[in-house]
Coordinates of C-alpha atoms in Angstrom, one line a residue:
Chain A
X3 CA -22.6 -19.6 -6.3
X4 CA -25.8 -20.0 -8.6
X5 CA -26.7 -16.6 -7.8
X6 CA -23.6 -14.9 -8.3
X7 CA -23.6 -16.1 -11.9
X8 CA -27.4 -15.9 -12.7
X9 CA -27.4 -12.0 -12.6
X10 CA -24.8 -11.3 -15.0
X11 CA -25.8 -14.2 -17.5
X12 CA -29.4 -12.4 -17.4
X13 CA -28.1 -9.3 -17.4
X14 CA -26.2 -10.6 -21.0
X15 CA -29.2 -12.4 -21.9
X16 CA -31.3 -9.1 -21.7
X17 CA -28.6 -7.7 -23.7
X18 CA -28.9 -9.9 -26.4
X19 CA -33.0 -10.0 -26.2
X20 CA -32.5 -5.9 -27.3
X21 CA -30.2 -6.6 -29.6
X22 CA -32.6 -9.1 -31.3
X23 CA -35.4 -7.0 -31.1
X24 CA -33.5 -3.7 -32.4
X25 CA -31.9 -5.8 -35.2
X26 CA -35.4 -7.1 -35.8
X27 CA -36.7 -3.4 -36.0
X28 CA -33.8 -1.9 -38.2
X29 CA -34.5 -4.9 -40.6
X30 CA -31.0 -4.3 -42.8
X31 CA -28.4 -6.9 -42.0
X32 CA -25.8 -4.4 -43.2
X33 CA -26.4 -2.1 -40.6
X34 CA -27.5 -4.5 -37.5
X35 CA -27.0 -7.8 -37.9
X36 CA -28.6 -10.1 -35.5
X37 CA -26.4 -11.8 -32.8
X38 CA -26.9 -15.6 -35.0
X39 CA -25.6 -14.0 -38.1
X40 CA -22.6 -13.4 -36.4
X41 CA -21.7 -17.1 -36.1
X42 CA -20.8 -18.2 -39.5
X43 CA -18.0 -15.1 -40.2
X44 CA -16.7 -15.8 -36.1
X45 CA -16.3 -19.3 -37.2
X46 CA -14.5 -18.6 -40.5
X47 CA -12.3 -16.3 -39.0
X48 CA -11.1 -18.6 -36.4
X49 CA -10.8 -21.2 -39.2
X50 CA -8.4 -18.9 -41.5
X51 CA -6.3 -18.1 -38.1
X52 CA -6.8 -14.6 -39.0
X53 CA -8.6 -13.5 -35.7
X54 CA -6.0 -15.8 -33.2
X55 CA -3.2 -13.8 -35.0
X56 CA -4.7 -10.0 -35.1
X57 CA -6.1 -10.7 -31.7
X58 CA -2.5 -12.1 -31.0
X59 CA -0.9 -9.5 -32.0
X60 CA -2.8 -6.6 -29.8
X61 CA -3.2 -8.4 -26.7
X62 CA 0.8 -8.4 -27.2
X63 CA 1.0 -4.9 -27.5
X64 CA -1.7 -4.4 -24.8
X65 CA 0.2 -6.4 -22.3
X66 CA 3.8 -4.1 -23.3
X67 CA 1.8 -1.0 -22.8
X68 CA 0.1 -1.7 -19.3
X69 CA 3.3 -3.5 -18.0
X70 CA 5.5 -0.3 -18.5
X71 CA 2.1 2.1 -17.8
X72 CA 2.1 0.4 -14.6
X73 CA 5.9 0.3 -13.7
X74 CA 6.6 4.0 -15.0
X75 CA 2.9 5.2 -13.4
X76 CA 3.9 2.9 -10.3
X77 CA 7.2 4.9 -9.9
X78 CA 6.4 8.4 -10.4
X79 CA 3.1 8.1 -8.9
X80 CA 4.6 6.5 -5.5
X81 CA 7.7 9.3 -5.3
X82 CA 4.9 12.1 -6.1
X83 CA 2.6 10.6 -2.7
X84 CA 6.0 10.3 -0.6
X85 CA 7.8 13.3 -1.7
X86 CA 6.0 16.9 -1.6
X87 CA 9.0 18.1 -3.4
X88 CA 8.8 15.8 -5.8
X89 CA 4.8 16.0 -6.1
X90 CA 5.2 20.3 -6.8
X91 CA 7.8 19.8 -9.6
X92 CA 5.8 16.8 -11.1
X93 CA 2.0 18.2 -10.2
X94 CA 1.8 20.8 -13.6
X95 CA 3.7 18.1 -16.1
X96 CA 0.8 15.6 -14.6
X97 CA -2.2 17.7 -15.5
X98 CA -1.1 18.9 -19.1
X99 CA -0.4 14.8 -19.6
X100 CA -3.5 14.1 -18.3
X101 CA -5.6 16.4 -20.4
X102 CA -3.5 15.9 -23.5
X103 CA -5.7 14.2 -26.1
X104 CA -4.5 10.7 -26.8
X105 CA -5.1 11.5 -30.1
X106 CA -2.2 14.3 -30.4
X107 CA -0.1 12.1 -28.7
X108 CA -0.4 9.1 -30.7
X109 CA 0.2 11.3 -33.8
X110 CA 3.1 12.7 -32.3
X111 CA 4.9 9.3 -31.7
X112 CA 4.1 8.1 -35.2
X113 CA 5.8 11.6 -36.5
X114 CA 8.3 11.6 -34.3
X115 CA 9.5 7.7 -33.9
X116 CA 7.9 6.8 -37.5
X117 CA 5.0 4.4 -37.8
X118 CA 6.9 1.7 -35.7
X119 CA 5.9 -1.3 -33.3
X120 CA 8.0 0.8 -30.5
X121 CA 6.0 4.0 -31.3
X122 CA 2.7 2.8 -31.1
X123 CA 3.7 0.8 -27.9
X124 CA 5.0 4.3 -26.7
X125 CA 2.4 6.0 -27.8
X126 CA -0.5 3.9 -25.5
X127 CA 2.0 4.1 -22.4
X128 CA 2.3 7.9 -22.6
X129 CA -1.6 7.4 -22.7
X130 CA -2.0 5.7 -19.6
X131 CA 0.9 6.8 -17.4
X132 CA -1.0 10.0 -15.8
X133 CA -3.7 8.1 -14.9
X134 CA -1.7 5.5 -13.5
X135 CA 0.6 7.8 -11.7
X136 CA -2.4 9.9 -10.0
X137 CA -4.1 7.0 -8.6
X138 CA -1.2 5.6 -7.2
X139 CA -0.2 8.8 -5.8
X140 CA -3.1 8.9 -3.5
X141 CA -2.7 5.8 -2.1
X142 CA 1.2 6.9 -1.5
X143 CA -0.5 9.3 -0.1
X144 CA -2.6 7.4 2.4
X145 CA 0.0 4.8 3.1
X146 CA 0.3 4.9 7.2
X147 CA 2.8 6.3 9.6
X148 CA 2.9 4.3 12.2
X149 CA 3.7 1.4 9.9
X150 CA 6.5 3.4 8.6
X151 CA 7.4 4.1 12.1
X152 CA 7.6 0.3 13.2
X153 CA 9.6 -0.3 9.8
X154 CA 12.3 2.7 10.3
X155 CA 12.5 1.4 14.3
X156 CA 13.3 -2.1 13.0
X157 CA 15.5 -0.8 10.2
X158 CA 13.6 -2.8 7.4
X159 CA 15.7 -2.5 4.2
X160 CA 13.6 -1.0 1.3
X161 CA 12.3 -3.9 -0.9
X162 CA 11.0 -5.2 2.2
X163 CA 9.4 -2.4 3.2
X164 CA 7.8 -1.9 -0.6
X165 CA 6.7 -5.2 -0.8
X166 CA 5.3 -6.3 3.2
X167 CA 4.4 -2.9 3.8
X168 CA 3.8 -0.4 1.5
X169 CA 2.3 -3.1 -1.3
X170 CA -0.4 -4.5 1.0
X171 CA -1.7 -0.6 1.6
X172 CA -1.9 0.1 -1.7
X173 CA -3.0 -3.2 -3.3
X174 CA -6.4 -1.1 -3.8
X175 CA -5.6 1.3 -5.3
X176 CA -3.3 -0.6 -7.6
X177 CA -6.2 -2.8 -8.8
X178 CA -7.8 0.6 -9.2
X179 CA -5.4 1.7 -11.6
X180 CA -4.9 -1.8 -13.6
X181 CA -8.4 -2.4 -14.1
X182 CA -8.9 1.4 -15.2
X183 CA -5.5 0.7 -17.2
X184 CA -6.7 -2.4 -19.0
X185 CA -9.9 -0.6 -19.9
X186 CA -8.3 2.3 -21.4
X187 CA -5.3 0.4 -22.8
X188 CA -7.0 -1.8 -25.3
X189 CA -9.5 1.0 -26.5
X190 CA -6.0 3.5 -27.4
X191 CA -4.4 0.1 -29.0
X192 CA -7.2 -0.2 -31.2
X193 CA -6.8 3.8 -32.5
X194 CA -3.1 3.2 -32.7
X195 CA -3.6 0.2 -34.9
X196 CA -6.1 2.1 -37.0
X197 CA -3.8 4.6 -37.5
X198 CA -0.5 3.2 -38.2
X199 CA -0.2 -0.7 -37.9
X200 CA -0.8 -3.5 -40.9
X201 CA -2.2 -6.1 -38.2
X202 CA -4.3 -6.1 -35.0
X203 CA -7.5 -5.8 -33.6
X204 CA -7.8 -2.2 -35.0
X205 CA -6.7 -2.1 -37.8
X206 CA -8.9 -5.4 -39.0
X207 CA -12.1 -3.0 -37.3
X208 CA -10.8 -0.1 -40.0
X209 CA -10.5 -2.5 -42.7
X210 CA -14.0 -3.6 -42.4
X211 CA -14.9 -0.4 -42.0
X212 CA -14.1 0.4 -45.7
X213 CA -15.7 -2.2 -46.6
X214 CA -19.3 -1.7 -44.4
X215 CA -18.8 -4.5 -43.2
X216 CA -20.6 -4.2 -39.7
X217 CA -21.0 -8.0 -38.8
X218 CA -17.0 -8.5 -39.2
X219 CA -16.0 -4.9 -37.1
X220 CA -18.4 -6.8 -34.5
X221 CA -17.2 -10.2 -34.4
X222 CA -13.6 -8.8 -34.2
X223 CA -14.7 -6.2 -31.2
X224 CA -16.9 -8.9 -29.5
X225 CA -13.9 -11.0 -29.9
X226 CA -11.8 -8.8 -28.1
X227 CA -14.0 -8.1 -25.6
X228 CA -14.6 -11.5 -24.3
X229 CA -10.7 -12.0 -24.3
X230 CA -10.7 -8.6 -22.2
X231 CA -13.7 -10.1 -19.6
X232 CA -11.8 -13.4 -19.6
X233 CA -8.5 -11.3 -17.6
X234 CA -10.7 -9.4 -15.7
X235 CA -12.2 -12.5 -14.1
X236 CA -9.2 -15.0 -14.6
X237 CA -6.6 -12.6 -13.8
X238 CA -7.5 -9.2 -12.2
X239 CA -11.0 -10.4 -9.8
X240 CA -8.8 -13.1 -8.3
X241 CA -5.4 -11.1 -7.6
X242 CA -7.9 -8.6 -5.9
X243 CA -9.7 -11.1 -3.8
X244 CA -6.6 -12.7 -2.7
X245 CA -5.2 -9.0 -1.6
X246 CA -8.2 -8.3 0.6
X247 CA -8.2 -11.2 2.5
X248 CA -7.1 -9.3 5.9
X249 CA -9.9 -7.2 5.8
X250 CA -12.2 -9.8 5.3
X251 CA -10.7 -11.8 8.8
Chain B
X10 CA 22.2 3.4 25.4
X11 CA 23.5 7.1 25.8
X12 CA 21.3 10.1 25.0
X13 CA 22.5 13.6 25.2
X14 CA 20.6 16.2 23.6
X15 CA 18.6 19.1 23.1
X16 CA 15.6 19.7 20.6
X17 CA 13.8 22.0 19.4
X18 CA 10.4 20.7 17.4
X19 CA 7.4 20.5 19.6
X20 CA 6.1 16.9 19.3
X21 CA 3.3 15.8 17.9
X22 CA 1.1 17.3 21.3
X23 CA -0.1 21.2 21.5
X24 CA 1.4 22.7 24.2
X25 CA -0.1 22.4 27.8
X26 CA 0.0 25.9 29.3
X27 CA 1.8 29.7 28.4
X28 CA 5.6 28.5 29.2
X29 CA 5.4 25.5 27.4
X30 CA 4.0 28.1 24.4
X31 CA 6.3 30.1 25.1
X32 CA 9.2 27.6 24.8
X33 CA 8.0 26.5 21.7
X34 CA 8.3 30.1 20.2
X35 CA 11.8 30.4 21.7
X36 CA 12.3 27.1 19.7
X37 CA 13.4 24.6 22.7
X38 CA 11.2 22.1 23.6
X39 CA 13.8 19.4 24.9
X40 CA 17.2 20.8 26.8
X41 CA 19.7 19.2 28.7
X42 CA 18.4 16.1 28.4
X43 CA 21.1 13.3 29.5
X44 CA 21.2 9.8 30.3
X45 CA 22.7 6.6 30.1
X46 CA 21.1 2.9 30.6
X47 CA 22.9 -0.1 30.3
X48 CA 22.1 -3.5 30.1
X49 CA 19.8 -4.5 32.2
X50 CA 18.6 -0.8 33.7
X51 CA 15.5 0.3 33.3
X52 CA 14.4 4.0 33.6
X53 CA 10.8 5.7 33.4
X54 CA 10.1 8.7 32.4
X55 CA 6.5 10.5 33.3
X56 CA 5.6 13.6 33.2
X57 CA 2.5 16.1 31.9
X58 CA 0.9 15.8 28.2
X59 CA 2.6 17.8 26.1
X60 CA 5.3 18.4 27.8
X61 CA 7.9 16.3 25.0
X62 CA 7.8 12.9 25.9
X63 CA 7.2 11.2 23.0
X64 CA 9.2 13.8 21.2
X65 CA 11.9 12.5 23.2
X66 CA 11.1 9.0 22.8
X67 CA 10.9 9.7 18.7
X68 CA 14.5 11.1 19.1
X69 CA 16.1 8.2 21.1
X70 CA 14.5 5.4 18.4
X71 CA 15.5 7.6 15.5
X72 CA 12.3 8.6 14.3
X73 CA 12.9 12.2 15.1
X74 CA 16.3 13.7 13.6
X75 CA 15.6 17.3 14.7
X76 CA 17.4 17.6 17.6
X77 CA 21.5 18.6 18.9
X78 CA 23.3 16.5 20.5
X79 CA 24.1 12.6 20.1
X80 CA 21.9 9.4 21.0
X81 CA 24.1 6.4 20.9
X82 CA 21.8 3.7 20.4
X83 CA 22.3 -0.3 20.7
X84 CA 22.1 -2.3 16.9
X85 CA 19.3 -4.5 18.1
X86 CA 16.8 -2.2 19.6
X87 CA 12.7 -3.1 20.0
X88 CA 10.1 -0.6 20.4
X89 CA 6.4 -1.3 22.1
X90 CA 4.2 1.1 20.5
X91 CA 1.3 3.2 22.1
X92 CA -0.9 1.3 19.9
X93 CA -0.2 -2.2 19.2
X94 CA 1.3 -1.3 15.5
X95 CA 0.8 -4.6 14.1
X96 CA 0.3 -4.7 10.3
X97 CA -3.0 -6.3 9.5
X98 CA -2.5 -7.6 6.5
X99 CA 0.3 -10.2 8.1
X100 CA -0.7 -13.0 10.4
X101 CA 0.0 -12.9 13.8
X102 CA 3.9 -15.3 13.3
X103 CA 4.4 -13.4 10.3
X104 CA 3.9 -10.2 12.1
X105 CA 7.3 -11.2 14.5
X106 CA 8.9 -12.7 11.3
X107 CA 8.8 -9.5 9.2
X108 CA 10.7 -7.8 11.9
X109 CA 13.0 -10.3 13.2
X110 CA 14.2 -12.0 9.4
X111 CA 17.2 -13.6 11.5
X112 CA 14.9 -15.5 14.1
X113 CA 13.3 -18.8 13.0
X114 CA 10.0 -19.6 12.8
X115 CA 10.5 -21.8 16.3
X116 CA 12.3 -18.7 18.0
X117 CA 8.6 -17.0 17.0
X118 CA 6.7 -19.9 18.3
X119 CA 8.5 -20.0 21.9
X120 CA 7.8 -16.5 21.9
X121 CA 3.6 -16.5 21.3
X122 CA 3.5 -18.9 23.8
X123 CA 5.6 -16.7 26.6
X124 CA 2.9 -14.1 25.7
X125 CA -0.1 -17.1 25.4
X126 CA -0.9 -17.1 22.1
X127 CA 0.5 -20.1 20.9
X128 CA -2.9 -21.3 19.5
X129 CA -2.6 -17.6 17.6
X130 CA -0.1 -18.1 15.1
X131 CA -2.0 -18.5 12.4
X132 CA -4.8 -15.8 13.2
X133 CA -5.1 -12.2 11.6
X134 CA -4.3 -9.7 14.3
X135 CA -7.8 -8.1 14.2
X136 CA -9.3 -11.2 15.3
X137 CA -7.7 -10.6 18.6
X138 CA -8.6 -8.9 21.4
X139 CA -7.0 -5.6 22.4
X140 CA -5.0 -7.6 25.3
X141 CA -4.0 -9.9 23.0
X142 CA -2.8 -7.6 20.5
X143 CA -0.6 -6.0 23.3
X144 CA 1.1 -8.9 24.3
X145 CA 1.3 -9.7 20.4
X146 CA 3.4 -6.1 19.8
X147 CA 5.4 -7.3 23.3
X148 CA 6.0 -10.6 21.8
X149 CA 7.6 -8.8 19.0
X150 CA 10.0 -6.0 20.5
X151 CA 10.7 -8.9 22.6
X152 CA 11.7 -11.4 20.2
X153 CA 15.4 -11.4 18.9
X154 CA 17.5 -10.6 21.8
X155 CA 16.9 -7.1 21.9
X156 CA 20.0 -4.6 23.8
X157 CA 17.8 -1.9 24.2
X158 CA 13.6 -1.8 24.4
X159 CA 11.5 1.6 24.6
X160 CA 8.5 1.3 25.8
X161 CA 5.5 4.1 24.8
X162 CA 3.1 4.1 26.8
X163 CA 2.4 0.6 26.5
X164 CA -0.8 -0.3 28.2
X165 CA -2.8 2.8 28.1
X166 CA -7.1 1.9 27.7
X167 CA -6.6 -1.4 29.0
X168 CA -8.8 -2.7 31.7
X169 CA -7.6 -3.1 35.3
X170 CA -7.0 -7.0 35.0
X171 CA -5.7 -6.9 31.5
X172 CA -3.6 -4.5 32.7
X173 CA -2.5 -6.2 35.8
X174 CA -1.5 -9.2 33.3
X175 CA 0.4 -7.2 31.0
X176 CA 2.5 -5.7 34.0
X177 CA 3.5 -9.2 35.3
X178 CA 4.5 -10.5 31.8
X179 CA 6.6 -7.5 31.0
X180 CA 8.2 -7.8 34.3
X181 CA 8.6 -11.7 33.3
X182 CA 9.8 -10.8 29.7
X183 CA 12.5 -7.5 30.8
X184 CA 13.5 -10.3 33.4
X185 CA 14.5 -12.9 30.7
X186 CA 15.9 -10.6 28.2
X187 CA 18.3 -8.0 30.1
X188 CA 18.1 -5.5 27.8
X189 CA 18.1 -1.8 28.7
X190 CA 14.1 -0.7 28.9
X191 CA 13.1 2.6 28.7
X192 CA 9.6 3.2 29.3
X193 CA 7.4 6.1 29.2
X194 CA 4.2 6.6 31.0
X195 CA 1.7 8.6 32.5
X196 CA 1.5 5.9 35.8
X197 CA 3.8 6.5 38.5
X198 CA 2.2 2.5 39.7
X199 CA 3.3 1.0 36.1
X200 CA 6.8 3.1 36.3
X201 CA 7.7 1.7 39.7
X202 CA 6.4 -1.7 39.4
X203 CA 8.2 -2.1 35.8
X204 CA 11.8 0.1 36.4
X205 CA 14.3 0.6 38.6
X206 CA 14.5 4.5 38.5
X207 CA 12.1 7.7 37.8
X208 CA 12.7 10.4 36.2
X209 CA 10.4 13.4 35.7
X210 CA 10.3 15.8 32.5
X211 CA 8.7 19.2 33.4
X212 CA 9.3 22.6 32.6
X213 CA 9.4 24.8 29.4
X214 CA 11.8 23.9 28.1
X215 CA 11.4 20.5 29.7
X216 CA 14.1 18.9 31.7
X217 CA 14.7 15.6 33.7
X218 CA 14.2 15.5 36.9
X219 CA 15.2 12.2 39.0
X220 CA 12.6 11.2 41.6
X221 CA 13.9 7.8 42.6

């Protein structure tokens, strides 16, 4: 137990040792502040309630975007793996998605919807969907046939199949795909913010900006990014662990 | 159970020799093929690899829809794999439970420990032996009352106790249950000590040939 926490607190510890030292080096607070000088704007912050709400307010639209990026990508992704058909209509529409910048599309859902909670929301699921879909589509892919067979044999209706047999073949590859979501999802929120939201994570980080203020942008991104750490070990670590049990036996 | 058909995909075998090749570019593989078991029959089928058995076996359980004709097949029918089938990421109970939603958990229970592995419930299916997983997948095609069982090849790489075992307690279990049982096999031994008639399928295309 000691050991599994001791590498990556010295691994954040040696992190913090460079930062000293390169704040040390670059000698201009406005530029590189050290990690201590960080403190007193963190703490006044959370005293005004101004980081709880901004932070708030993207982890809510963060949690909208990879709940329908994972239900939409879920869906098209899992018919794409089952259905060859499907997968050669799909295939082309998957790849321009995929290698359309999120910028354009972000852009284009702020023109198109206006500069609305709903577009930017929209905007981040678009964002994420591809990826979504084409890692679930390989494990749709992979799922096996001889468990199919034994459920068509015993004429298992469809949710149960879906969720006792298809669900515990792909639980892999869905952690895949919400870990790689998550990731991905709070860095577009932030953009989206910046470009067409009055609150959040993002668009505190461009306000600061203006002002060079470089210790606020990081207390509000370090903020974030312990928030982000705390679901990947609270929420997303466990739910994996607990879905590889069998293979552990 | 009544089957009556004809088919023309080649299973999931290559073909054995230049008239069962041959067959399979005319497009028959299965013809003429017609029997009826009621409860409490039993039939075997044997015959060469290749030759369409488990093509025919995929058509009678409805895994296989590519075929003319009609299969009139029981509501309640079980199936023993080749391979054991279980899923591993379900206990051994919850393997029988996932299948059999209308049996309770003590229906389940008297069933492991007909097969012997009462102590088993609560294990993962990898961490038992191949033996045991075959009498687990028995246990299950088994377990709620079944009308009709098929039977692929059921005992193939077991050892020559194991598979003396599993013999006996198949014969115990198709005693108990009267159900129809269809069984394929390669082992004219296993078809005569576990059914009460033979049949052969041979030829290109293949046919059924009774023998006893």
């Amino acid at each position: 137990m000691i050991r599994k926490f001791a590498v990556p607190c010295t691994s954040l510890a040696l992190f913090l040792l460079v930062w000293i030292i390169s704040a040390q080096w670059v000698a201009d607070a406005q530029i590189l502040p050290k990690p201590q000088a960080l403190l007193q704007p963190f703490w006044q912050e959370l005293q005004s309630g101004d980081l709880a709400y901004h932070l708030g307010q993207t982890l809510i639209r963060v949690a909208w975007a990879f709940l329908l990026a994972m239900s939409i990508g879920f869906a098209i992704g899992f018919a794409m793996g089952r259905s060859p058909g499907l997968n050669r209509w799909l295939d082309p529409w998957l790849v321009v998605f995929l290698n359309l910048p999120a910028l354009v599309l972000i852009v284009l859902c702020y023109l198109w919807i206006g500069l609305t909670e709903a577009a930017a929301i929209a905007a981040v699921t678009l964002n994420k969907i591809p990826n979504v879909a084409i890692t679930i589509r390989e494990g749709a892919r992979a799922l096996s046939s001889d468990a199919d067979a034994l459920a068509k044999v015993y004429n298992l209706n469809v949710w149960t199949q879906l969720r006792h047999i298809h669900l515990p073949q792909m639980a892999p590859f869905i952690a895949a795909a919400a870990r790689g979501g998550i990731a991905v999802i709070w860095k577009i929120v932030l953009v989206v913010e910046l470009l067409g939201r009055s609150n959040g994570v993002g668009f505190q980080i461009h306000l600061f900006f203006q002002l060079f203020d470089v210790g606020m942008v990081l207390v509000y991104a370090f903020s974030f990014i312990a928030v982000m750490l705390f679901v990947e070990w609270v929420v997303v670590q466990p739910w994996e662990r607990s879905t590889r049990r069998w293979r552990q036996a | 159970m009544r089957v009556d058909i004809k088919a023309k995909r080649y299973g999931m075998s290559e073909p054995n020799d230049e008239s069962q090749a041959e067959s399979q570019a005319d497009g028959w593989v299965l013809d003429a093929i017609n029997f009826s078991l009621n409860a409490g029959e039993s039939l075997a089928i044997t015959g060469p690899s290749g030759v369409g058995k488990s093509t025919l076996l995929r058509i009678v359980v409805g895994l296989d829809t590519e075929f003319e004709g009609s299969v009139e097949r029981p509501e309640r029918t079980g199936m023993v794999f080749q391979e054991p089938n279980l899923l591993p990421w379900r206990k051994v109970l919850a393997n029988l439970t996932l299948v059999h939603p209308s049996v309770s958990v003590a229906e389940a229970q008297a069933m492991l420990a007909k097969v012997g592995l009462a102590d088993k419930a609560h294990d993962w299916p990898q961490q038992l032996s191949l033996g045991q997983q075959r009498r687990l997948s028995l246990a299950r095609a088994f377990l709620g009352q079944p009308q009709c069982l098929v039977m692929d090849e059921p005992f193939v790489s077991l050892d020559e106790a194991t598979h003396a075992d599993m013999i006996h307690l198949t014969q115990q279990l198709m005693s108990d249950s009267g159900a129809a049982v269809l069984l394929v096999t390669h082992d004219a031994q296993e078809a005569d000590a576990l059914t009460q008639r033979r049949c052969e399928l041979r030829g290109a295309p293949a046919r059924l040939y009774d023998l006893v």
